[in-house]
PDB file of C-alpha atoms and ligand atoms in Angstrom:
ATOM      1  CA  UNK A   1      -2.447  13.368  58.308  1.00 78.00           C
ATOM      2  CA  UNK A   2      -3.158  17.029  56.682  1.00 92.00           C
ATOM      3  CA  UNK A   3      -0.952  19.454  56.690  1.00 98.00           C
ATOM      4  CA  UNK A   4       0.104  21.182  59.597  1.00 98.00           C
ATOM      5  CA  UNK A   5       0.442  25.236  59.335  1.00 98.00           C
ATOM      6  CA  UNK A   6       2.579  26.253  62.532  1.00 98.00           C
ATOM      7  CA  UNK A   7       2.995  30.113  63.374  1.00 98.00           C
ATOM      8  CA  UNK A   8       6.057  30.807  65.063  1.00 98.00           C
ATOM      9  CA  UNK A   9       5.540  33.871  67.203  1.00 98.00           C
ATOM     10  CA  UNK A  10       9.223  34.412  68.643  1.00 98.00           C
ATOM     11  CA  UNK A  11       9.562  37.189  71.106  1.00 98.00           C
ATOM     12  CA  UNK A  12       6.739  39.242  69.419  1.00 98.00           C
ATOM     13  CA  UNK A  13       2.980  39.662  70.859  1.00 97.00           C
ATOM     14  CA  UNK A  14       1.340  41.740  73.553  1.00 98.00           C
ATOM     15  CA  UNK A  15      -2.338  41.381  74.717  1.00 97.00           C
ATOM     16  CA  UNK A  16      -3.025  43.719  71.819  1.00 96.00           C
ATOM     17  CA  UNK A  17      -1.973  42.021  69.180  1.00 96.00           C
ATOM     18  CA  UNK A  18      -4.705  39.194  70.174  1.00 96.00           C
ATOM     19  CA  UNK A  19      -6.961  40.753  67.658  1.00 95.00           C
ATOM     20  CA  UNK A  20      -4.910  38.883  64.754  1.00 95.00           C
ATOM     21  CA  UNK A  21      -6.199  35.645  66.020  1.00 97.00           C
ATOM     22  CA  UNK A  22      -9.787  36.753  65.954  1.00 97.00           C
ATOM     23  CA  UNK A  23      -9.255  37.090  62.590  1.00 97.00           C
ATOM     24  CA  UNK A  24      -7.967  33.974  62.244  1.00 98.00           C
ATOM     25  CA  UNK A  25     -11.049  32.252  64.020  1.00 98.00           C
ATOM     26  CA  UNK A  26     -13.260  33.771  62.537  1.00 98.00           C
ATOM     27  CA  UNK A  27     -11.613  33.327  58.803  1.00 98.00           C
ATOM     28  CA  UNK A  28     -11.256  29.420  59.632  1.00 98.00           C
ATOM     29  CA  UNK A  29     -14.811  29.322  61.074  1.00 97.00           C
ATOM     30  CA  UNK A  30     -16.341  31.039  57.934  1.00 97.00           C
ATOM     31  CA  UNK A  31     -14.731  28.391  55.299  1.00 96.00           C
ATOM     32  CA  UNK A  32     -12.671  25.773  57.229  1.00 96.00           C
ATOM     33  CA  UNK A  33      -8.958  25.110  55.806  1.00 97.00           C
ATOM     34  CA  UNK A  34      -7.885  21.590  54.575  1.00 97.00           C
ATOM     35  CA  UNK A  35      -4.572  22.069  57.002  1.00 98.00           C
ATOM     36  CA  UNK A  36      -4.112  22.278  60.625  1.00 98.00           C
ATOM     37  CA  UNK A  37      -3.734  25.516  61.964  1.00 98.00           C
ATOM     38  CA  UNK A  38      -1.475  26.493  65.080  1.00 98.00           C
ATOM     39  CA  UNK A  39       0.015  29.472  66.997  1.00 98.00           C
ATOM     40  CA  UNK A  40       2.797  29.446  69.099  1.00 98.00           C
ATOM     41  CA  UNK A  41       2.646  32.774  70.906  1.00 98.00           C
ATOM     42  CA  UNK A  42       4.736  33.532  73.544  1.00 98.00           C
ATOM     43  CA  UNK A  43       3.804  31.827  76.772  1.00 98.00           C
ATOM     44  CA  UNK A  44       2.637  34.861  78.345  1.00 98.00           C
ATOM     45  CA  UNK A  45       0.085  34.908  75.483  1.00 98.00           C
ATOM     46  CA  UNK A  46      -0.890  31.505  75.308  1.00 98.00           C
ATOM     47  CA  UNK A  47      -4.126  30.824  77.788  1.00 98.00           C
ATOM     48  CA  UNK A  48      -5.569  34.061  76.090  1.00 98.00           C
ATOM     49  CA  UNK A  49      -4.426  32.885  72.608  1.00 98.00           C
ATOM     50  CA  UNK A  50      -6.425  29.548  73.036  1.00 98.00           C
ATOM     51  CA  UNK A  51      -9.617  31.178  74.131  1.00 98.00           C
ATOM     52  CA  UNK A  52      -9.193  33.756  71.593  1.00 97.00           C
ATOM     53  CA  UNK A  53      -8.798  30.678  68.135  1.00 98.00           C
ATOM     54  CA  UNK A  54     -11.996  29.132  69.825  1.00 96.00           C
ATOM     55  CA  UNK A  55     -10.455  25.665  68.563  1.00 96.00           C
ATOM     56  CA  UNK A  56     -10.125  26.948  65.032  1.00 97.00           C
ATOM     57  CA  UNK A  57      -6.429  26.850  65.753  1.00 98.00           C
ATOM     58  CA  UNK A  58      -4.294  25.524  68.170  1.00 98.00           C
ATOM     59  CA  UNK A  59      -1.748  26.677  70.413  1.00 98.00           C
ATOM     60  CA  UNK A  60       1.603  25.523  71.233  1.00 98.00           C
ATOM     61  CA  UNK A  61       4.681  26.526  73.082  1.00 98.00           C
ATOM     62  CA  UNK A  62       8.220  27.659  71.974  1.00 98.00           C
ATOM     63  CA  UNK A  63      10.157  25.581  74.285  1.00 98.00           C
ATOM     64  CA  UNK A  64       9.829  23.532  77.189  1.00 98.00           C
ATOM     65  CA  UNK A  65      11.802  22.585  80.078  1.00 98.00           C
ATOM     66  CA  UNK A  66      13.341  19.223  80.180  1.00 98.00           C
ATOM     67  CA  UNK A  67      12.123  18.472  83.781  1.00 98.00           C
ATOM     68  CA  UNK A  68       9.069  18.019  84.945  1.00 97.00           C
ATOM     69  CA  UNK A  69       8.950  21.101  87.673  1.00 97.00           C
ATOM     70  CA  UNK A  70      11.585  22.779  90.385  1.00 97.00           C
ATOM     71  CA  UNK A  71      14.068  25.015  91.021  1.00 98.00           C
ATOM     72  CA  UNK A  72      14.649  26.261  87.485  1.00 98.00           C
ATOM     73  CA  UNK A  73      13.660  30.238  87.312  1.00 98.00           C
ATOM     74  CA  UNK A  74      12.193  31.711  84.888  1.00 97.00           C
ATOM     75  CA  UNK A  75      11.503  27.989  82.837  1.00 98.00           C
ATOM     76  CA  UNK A  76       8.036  26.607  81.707  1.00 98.00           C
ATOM     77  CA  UNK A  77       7.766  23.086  81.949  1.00 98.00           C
ATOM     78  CA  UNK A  78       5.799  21.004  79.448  1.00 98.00           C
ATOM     79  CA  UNK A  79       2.839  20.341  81.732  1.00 98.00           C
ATOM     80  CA  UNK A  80       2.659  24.268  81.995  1.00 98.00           C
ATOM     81  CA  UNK A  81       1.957  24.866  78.208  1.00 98.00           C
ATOM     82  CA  UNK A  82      -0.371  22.462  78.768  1.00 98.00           C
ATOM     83  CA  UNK A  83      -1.946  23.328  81.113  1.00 98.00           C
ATOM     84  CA  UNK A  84      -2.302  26.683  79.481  1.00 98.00           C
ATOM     85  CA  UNK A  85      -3.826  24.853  76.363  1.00 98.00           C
ATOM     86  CA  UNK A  86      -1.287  23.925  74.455  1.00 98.00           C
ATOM     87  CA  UNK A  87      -1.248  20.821  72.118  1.00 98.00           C
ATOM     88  CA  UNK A  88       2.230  21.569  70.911  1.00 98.00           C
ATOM     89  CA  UNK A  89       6.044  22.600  71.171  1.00 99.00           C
ATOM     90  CA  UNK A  90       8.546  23.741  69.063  1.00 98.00           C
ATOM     91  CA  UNK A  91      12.041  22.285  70.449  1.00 98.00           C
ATOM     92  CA  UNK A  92      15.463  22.450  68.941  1.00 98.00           C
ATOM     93  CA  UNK A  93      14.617  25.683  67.304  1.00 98.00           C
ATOM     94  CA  UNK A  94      17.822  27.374  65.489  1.00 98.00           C
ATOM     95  CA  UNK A  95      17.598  30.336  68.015  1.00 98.00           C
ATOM     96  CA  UNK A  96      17.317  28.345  70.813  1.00 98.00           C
ATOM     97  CA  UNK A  97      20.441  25.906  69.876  1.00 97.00           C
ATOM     98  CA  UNK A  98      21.928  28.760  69.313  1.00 96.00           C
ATOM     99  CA  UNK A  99      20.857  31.791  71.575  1.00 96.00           C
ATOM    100  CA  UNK A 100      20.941  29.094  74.140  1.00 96.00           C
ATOM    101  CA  UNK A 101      23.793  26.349  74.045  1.00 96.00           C
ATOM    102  CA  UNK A 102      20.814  23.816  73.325  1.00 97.00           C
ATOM    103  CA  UNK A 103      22.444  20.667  72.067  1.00 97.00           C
ATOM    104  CA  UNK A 104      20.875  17.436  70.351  1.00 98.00           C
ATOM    105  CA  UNK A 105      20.619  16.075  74.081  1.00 98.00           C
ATOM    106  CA  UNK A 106      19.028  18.790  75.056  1.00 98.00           C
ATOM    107  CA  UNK A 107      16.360  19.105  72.319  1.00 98.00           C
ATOM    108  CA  UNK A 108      16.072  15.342  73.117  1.00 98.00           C
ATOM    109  CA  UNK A 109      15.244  15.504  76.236  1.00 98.00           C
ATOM    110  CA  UNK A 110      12.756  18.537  76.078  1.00 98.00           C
ATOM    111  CA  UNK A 111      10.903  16.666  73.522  1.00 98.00           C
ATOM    112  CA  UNK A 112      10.430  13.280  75.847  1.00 98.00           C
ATOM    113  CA  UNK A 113       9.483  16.322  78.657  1.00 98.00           C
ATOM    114  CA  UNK A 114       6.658  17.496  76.118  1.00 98.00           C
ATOM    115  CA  UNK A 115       5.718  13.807  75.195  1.00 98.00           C
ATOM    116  CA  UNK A 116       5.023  13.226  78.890  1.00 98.00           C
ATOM    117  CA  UNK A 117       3.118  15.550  79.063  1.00 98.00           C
ATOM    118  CA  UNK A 118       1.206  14.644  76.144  1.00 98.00           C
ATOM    119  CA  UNK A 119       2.047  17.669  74.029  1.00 98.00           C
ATOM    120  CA  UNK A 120       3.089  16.404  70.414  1.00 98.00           C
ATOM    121  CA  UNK A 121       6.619  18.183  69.900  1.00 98.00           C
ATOM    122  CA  UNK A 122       7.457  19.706  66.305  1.00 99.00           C
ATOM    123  CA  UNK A 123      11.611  19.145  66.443  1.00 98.00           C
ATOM    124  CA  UNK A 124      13.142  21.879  64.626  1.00 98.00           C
ATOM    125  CA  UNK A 125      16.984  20.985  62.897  1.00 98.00           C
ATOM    126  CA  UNK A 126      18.520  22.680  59.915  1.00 98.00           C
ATOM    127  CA  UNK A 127      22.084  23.519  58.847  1.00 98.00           C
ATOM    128  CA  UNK A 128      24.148  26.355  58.419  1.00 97.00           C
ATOM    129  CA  UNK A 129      25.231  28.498  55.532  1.00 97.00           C
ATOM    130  CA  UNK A 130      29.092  27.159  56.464  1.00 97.00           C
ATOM    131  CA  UNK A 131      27.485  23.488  56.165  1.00 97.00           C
ATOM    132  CA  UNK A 132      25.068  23.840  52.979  1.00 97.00           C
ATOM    133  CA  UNK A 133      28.236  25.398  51.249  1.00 97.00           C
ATOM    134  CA  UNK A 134      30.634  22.297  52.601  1.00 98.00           C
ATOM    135  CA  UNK A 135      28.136  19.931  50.792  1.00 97.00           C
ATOM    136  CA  UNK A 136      27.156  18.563  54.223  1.00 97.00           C
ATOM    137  CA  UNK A 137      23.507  19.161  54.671  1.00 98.00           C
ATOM    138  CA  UNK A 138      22.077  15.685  54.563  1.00 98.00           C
ATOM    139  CA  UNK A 139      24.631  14.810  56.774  1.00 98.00           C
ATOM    140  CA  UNK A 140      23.854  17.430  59.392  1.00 98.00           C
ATOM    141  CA  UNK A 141      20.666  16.675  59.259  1.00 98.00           C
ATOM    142  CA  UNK A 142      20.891  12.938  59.968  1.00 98.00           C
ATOM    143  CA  UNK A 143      23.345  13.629  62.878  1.00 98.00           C
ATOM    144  CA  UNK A 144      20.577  16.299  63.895  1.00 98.00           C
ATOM    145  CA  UNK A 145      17.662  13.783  63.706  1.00 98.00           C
ATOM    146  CA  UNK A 146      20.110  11.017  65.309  1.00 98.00           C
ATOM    147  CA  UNK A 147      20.585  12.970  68.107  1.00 98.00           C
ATOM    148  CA  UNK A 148      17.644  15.062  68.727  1.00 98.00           C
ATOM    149  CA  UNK A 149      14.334  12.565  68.289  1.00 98.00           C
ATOM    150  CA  UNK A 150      12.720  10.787  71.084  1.00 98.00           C
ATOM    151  CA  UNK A 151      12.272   7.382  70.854  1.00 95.00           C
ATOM    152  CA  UNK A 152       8.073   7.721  69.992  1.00 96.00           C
ATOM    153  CA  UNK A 153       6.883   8.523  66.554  1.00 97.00           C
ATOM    154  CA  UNK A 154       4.007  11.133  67.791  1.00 98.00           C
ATOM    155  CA  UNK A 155       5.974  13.666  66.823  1.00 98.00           C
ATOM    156  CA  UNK A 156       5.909  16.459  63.866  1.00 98.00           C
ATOM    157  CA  UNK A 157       9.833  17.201  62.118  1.00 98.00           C
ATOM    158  CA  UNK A 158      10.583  21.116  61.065  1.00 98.00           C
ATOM    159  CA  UNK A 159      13.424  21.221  58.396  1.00 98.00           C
ATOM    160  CA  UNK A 160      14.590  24.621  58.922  1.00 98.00           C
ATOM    161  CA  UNK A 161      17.943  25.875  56.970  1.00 98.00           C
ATOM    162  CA  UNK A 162      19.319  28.412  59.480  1.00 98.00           C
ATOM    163  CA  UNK A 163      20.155  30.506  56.457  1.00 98.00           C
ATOM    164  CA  UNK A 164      16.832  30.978  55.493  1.00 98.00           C
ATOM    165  CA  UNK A 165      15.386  32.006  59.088  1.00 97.00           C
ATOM    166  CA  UNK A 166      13.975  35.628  58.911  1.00 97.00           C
ATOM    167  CA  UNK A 167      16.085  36.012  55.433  1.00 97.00           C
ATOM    168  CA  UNK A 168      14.196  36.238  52.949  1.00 97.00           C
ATOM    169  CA  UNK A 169      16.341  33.402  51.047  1.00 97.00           C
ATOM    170  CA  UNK A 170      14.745  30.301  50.703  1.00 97.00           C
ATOM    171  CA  UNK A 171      16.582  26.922  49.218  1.00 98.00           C
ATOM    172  CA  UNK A 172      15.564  25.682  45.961  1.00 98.00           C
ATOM    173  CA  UNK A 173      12.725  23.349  45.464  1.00 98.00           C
ATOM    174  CA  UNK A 174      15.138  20.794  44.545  1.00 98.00           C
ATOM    175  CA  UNK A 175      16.945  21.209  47.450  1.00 98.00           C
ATOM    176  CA  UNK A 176      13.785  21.181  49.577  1.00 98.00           C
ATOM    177  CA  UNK A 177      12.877  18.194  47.948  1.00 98.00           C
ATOM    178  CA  UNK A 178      15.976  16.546  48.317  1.00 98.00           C
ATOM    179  CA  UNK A 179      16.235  17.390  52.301  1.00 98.00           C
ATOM    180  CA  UNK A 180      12.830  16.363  53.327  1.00 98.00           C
ATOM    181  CA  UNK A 181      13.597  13.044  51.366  1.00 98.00           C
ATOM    182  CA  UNK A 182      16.467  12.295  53.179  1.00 98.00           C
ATOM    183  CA  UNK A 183      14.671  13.398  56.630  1.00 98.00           C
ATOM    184  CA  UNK A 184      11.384  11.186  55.413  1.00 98.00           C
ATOM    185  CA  UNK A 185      13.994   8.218  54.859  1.00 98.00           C
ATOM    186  CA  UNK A 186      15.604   8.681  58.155  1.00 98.00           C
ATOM    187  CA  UNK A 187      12.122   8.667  59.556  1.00 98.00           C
ATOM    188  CA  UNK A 188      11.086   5.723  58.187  1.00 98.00           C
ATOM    189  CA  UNK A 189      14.349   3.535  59.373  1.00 98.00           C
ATOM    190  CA  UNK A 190      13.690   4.864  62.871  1.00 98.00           C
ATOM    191  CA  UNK A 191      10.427   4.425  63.310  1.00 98.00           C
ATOM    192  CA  UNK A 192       8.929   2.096  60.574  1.00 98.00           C
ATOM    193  CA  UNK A 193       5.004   2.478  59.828  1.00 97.00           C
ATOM    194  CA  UNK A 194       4.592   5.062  62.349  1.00 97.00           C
ATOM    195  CA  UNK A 195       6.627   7.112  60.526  1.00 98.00           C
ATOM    196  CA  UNK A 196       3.548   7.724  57.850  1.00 97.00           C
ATOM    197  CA  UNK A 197       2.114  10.202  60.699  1.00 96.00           C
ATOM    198  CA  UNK A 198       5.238  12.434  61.299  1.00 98.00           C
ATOM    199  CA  UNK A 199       4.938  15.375  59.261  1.00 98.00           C
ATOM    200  CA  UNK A 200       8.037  17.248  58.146  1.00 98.00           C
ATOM    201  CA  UNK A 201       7.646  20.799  57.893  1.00 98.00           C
ATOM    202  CA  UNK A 202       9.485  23.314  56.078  1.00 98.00           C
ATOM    203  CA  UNK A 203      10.510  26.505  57.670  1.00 98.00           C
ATOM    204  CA  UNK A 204      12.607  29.406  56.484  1.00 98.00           C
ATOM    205  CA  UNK A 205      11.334  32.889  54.929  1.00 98.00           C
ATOM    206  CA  UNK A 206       8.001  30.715  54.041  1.00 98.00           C
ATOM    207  CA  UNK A 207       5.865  33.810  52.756  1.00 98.00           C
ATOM    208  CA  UNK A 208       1.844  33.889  50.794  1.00 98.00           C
ATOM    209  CA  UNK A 209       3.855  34.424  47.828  1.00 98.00           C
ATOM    210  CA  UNK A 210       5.772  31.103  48.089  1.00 98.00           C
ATOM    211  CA  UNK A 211       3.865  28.865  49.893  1.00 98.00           C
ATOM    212  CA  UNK A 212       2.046  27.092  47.776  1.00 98.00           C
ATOM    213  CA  UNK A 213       5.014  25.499  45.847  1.00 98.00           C
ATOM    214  CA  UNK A 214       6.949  24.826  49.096  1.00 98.00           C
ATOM    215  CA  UNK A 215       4.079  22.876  50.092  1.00 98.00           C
ATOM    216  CA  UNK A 216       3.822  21.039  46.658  1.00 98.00           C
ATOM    217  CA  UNK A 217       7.450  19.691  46.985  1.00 98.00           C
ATOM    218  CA  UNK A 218       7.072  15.822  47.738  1.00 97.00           C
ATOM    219  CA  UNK A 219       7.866  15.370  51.520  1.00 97.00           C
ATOM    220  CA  UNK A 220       6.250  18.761  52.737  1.00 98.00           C
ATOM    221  CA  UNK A 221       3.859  17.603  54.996  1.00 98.00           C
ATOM    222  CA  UNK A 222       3.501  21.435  56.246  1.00 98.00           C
ATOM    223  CA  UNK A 223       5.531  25.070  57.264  1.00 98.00           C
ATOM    224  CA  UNK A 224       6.519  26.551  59.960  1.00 98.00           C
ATOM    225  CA  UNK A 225       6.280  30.524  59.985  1.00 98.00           C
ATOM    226  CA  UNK A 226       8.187  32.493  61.499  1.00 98.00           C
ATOM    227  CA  UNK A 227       7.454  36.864  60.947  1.00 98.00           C
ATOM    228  CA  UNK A 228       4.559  35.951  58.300  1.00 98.00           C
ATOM    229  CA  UNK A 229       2.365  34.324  61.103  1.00 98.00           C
ATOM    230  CA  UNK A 230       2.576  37.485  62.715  1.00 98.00           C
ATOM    231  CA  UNK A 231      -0.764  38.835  60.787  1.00 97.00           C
ATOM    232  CA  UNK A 232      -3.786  37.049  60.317  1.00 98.00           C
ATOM    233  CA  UNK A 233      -3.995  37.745  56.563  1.00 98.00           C
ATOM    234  CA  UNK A 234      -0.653  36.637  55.407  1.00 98.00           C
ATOM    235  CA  UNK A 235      -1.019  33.542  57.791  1.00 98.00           C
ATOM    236  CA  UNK A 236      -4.118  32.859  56.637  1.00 98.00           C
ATOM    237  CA  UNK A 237      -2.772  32.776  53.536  1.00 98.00           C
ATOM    238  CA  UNK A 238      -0.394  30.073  53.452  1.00 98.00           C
ATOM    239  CA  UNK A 239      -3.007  28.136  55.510  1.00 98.00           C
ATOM    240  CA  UNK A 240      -5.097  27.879  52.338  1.00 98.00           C
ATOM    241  CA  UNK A 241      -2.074  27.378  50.026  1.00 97.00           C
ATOM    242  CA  UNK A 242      -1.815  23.942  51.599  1.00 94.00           C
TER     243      UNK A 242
HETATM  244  P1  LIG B   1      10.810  33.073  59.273  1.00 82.68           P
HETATM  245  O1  LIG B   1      11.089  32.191  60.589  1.00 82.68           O
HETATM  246  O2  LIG B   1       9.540  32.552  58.665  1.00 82.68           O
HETATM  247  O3  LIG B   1      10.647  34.484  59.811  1.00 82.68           O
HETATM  248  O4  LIG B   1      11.964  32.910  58.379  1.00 82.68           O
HETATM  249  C1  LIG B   1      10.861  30.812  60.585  1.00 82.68           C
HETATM  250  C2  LIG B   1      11.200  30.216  61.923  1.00 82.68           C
HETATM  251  O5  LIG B   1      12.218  30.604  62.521  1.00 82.68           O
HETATM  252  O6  LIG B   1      10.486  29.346  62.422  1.00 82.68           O
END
């Protein structure tokens, strides 16, 4: 599988900022990238977002509801990004485990939501400053990956340090290295071959200027961007770095 170059829109994006993905479209339709290129605007955004990449990019959600449809206000249900065309969702985000009380459980169940509905769900996990400087980071991110997967490998992995979110401070490429190896090893107990198409993206301050030698580190399959997705040029930037 290429790599897989997710923009994480957050709470950012009105009808006029559509114009970035035009950009984008048109960029990726003049010289096509060797990666995979998706947007996850917010869902307000999302049906004009698709139309707008024209299939140069995809779209994908932020969250998802764990149920299917009801009495939940103000949710989105998986079917519902899909049916507004997206082929993805970010669940288990940092901000959402921690803005919103989602657990492992939780993130486990919204991803088996999104897999019904045949979105592929990118599973976000990461540790804390408190648990990178307790020399427990592999083994919050095995309980994380314990807890949080669904039991079908057609999934994508984001390894996202919580410390590193919207920083500016990114972990060493050692310590990338080393954290994606111990997520690709957990991968490939749980899920055996299959585990060859899960990619495991890096997230975390991921800029144009450092890109390219995250997404050398052995185990990268991929980022996922957070404020430098938010224009075209700097995405498209670390698009072509992979
Ligand atoms: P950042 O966000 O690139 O702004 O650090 C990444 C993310 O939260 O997905």
């Amino acid at each position: 599988m290429g790599a897989l170059i997710a923009g994480n829109w957050k709470m950012n994006g009105l009808t006029a900022d559509l114009a970035e993905l035009d950009a984008i479209a048109d960029s990726l339709a003049a010289e096509p990238a060797a990666a995979e290129a998706l947007v996850c605007p917010p869902a307000t955004l999302l049906a004009a977002a698709a139309k707008r990449l024209k299939g140069r990019a995809g779209v994908g959600g932020q969250t998802c509801h764990p149920n299917e449809k009801g009495a939940h206000t103000g949710e989105l249900s998986a079917d519902m990004l899909k049916d507004a065309g997206a082929a993805y969702v970010i669940v288990g985000h940092s901000e959402r485990r921690a803005d919103c009380g989602e657990g492992d459980a939780d993130v486990k169940a919204r991803a088996e939501a999104a897999l019904r509905a045949g979105l592929r769900p990118i599973v976000a996990i990461g540790e804390t400053l408190e648990e990178r400087e307790a020399g427990r980071v592999v083994e919050r991110l095995l309980e994380q990956l314990a807890g949080s997967l669904p039991d079908a490998a057609a999934i994508d992995v984001a390894y996202e340090p919580v410390w590193a979110i919207g920083t500016g401070r990114t972990p060493s490429l050692a310590d990338i290295g080393e954290a994606h190896a111990a997520i690709r090893t957990a991968l490939a107990e749980r899920f055996g071959s299959a585990a060859a198409d899960i990619r495991v993206l890096y997230g975390g301050s991921v800029k144009p200027g450092n890109a390219a030698e995250i997404l050398a580190v052995d185990g990268v399959g991929g980022a996922l961007v957070g404020g430098a997705s938010l224009k075209a040029a700097d995405f498209l930037a670390i698009v072509r770095a992979a």
